Coordinates of C-alpha atoms in Angstrom, one line a residue:
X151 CA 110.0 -166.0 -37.1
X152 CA 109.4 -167.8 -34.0
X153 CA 106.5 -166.9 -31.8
X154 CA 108.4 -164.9 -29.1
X155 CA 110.0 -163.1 -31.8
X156 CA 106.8 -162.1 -33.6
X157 CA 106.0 -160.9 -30.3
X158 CA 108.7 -159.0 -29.8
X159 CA 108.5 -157.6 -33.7
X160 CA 104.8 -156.5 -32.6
X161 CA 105.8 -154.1 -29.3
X162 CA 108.6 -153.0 -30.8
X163 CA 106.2 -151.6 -33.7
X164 CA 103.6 -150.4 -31.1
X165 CA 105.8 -148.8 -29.1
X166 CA 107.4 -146.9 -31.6
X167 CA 103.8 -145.6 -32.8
X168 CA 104.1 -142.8 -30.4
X169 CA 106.9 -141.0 -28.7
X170 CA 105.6 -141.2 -25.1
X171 CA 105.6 -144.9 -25.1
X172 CA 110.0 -144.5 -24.8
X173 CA 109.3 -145.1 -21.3
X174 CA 107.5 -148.5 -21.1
X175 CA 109.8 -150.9 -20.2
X176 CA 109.0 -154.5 -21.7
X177 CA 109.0 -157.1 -19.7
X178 CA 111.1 -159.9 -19.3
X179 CA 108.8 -162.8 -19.2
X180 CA 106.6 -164.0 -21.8
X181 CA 103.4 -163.5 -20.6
X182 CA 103.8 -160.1 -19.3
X183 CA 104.5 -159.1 -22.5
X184 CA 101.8 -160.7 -24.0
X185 CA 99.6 -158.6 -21.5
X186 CA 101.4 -155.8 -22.7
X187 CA 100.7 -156.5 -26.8
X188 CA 97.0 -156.9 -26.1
X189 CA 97.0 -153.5 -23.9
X190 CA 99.0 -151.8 -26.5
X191 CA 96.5 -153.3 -29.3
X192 CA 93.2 -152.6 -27.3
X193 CA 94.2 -148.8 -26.8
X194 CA 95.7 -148.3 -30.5
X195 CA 93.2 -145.8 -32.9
X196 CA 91.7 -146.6 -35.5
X197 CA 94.2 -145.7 -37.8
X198 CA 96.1 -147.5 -40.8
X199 CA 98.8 -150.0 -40.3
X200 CA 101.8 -151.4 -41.9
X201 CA 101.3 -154.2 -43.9
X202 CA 104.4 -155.9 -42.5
X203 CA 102.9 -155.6 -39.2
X204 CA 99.8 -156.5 -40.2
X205 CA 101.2 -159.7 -41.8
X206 CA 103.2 -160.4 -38.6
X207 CA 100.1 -159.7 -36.3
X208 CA 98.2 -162.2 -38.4
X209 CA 100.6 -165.2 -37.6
X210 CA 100.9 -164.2 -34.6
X211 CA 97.1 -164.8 -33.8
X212 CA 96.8 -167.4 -35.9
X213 CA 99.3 -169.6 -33.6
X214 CA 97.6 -168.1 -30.1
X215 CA 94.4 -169.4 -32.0
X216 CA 96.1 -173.1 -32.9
X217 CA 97.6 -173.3 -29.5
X218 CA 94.0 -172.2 -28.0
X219 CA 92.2 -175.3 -30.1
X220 CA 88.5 -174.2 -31.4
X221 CA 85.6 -175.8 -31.5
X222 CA 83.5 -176.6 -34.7
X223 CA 79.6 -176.8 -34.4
X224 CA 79.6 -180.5 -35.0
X225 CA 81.6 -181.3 -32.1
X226 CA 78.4 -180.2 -30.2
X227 CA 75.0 -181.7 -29.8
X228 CA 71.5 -179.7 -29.7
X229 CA 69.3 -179.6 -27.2
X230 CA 66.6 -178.6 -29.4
X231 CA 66.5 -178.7 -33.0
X232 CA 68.4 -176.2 -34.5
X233 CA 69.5 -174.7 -31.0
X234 CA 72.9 -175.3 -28.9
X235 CA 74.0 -174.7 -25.3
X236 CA 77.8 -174.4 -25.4
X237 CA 80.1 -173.0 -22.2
X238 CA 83.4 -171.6 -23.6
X239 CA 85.7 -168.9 -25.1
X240 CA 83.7 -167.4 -28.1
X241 CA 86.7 -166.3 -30.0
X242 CA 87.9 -169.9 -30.3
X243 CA 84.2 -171.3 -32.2
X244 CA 84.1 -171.5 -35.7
X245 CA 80.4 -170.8 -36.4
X246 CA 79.6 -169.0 -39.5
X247 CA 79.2 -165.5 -37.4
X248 CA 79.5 -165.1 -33.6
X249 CA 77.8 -162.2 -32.1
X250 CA 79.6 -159.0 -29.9
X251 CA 77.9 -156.9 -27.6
X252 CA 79.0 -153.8 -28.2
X253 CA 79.4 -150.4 -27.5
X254 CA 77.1 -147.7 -28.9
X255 CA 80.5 -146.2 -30.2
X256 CA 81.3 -149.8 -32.1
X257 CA 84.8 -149.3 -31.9
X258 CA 85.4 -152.1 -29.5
X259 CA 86.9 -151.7 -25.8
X260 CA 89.0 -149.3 -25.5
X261 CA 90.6 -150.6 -21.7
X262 CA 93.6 -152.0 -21.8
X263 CA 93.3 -156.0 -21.3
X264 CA 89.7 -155.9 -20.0
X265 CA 87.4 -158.4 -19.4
X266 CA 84.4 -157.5 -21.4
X267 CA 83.7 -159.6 -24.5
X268 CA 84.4 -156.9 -26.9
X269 CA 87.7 -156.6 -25.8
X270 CA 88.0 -160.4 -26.3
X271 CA 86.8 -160.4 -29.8
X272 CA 89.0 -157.2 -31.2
X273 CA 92.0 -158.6 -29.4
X274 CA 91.7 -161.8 -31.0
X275 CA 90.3 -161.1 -34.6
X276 CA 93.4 -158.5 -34.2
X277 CA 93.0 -154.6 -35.3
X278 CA 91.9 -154.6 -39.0
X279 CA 88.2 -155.2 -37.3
X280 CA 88.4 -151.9 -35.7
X281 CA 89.6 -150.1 -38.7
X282 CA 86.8 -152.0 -40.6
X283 CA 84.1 -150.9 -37.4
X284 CA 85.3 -147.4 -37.9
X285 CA 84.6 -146.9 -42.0
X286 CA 81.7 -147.9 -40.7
X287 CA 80.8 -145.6 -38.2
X288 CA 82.2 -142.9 -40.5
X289 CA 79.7 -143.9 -42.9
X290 CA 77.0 -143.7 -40.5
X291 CA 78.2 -140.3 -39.1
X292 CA 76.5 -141.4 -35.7
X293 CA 76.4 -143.9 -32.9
X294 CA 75.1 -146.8 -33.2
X295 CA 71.5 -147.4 -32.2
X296 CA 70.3 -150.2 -29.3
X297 CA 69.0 -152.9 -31.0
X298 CA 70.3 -153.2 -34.5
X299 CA 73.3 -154.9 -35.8
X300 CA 76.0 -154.6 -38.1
X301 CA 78.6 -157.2 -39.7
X302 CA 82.4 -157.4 -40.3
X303 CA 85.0 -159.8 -41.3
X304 CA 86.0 -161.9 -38.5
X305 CA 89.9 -161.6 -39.7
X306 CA 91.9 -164.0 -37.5
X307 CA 88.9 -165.4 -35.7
X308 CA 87.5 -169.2 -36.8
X309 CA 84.3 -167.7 -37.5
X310 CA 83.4 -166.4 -41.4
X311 CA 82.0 -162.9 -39.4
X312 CA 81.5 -160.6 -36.4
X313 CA 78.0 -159.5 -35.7
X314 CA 78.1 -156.3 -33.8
X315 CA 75.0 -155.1 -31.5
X316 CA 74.5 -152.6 -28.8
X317 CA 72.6 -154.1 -26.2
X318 CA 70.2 -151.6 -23.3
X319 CA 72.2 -150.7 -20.2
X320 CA 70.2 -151.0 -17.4
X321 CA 70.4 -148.6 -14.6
X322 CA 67.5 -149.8 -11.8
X323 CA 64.2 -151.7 -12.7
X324 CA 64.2 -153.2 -16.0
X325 CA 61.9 -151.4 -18.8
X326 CA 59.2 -153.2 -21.2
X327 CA 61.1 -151.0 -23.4
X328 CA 64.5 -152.3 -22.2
X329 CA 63.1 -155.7 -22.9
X330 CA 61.9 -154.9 -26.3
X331 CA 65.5 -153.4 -27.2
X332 CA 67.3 -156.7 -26.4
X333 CA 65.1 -158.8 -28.3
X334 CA 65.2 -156.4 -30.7
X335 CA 69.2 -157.3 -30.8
X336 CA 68.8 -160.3 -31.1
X337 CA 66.2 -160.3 -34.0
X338 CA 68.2 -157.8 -35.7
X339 CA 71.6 -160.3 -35.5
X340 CA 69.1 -163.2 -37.0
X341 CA 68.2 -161.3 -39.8
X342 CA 71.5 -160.0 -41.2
X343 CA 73.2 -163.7 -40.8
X344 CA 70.2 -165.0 -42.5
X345 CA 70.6 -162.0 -45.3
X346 CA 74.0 -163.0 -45.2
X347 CA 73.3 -166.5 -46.3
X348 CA 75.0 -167.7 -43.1
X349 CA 73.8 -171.0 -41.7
X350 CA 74.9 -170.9 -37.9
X351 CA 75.0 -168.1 -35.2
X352 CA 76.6 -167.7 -31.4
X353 CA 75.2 -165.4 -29.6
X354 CA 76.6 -164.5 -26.4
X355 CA 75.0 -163.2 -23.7
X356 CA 74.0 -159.7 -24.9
X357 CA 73.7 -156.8 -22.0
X358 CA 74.4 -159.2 -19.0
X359 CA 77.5 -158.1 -17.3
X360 CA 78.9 -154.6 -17.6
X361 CA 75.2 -153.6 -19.1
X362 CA 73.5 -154.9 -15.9
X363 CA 70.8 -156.2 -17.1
X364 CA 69.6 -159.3 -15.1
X365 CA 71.0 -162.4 -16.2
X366 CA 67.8 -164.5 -15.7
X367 CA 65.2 -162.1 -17.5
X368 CA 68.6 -161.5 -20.6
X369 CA 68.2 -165.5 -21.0
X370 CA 64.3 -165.6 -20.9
X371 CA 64.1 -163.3 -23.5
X372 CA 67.2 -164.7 -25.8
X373 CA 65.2 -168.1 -26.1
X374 CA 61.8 -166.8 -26.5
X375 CA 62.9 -164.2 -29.4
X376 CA 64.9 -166.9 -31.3
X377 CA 62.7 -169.9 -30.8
X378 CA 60.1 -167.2 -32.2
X379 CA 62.3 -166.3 -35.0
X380 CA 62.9 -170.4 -36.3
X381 CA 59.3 -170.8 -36.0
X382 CA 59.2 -168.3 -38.5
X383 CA 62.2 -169.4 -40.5
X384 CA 62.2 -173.5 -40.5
X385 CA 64.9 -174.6 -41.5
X386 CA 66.5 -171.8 -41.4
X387 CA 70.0 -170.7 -39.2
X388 CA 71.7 -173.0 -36.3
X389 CA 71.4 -171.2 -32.9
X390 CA 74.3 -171.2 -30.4
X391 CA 73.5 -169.8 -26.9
X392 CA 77.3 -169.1 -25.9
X393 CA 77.7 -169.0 -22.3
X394 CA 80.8 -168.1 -20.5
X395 CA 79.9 -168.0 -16.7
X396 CA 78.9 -171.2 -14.9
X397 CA 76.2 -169.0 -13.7
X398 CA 74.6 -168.1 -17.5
X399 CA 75.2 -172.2 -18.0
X400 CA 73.0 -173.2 -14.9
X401 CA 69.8 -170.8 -16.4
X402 CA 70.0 -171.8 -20.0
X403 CA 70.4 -175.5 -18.9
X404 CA 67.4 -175.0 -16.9
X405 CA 65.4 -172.7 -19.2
X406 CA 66.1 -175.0 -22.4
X407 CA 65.2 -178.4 -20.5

């Protein structure tokens, strides 16, 4: 198959998951329906899929990814031992385990084509991870608490794994205990890659954004709580602070010297 016509294999499958969808008319140019696939995708349950599809899905992703071009952790250079400062697309770096804020309900974002970073990640690892997030919620019979972490496959991402955490959402003046809960994500993330034997993490920036929490305080405390952490682990995992926003780029810079 070429790419368009995995594409067109893929909406043709989506659509015909449920009988209301007769009426969506797919477009005529490429990138509208490539908007439409990652809708279609981002609103799809939870529920078992075709291995055919699957199997198409997977190339599919796997091309977007080539045609994307990644970045490995050697391409970059630390600006402290054992710590990184890297502005780009998360879902393209191949770090061991790359790190996404997410939703107490850890199913990933439900909104068709949003913005958010855990839409990013689920429509680019593709939509085994949210089958995999929900065994795991079924297992836990509960939401997901602020502060911990919990780790998939990474499927047709570059990176080996997905750490998931659920960041504090802020609504008016910051907390301590708001504070405590996002360094609390990201100690939790630091301990399962290192259970995990991994050897490099990207974190993103956890609870800026749609959780409001102030981008300048997020930063403060996601160097002081790793930095903390490889004082206490020498030698231990590779830190990336991945930063989307030219905004996030200008604190870290300053904030990491």
């Amino acid at each position: 198959m070429t790419q368009a016509e995995r594409l067109d294999y893929l909406l043709s499958c989506l659509l015909r998951e449920r009988a209301d969808r007769d009426s969506i008319p797919v477009p005529d140019r490429i990138p509208a329906r490539q908007r439409l696939l990652r809708a279609l995708m981002n609103v799809r349950p939870p529920v078992p899929a075709d291995p055919a599809f699957l199997q198409v899905q997977d190339e599919y992703l796997q091309a977007v990814r080539t045609e994307k071009g990644g970045t490995q952790l050697s391409d970059l250079t630390p600006v402290r031992p054992g710590l990184y400062l890297w502005q780009g697309d998360i879902t393209t770096l191949a770090a061991d385990a790359i790190v996404n804020a997410a939703n107490s309900a850890m199913l990933g974002c439900f909104v068709p084509c949003h913005g958010c970073i855990d839409n990013a990640i689920h429509s680019a690892a593709g939509v085994q991870l949210r089958l995999e997030c929900a065994r795991i919620m079924a297992q836990q019979q509960g939401e997901e608490p602020t502060g911990r972490a919990k780790i998939t496959k990474a499927y047709n991402l570059p990176c080996r794994y997905v750490l998931h955490t659920v960041g504090p959402i802020i609504h008016g003046m910051v907390t301590r205990r708001d504070k405590a809960l996002l360094a609390s994500c990201y100690r939790s993330c630091l301990e399962l890659a290192a259970a995990y034997g991994l050897e490099s993490i990207a974190f993103c920036c956890i609870s800026t954004g749609e959780f409001h929490f102030p981008n300048e305080a997020a930063a403060r405390i996601a160097i002081r709580t790793v930095e903390a952490w490889q004082r206490e682990h020498p030698n231990g995992l590779e830190v990336i602070f991945n930063v989307f926003q030219d905004v996030d780029y200008e604190i870290y810079k300053r904030l990491l010297g």
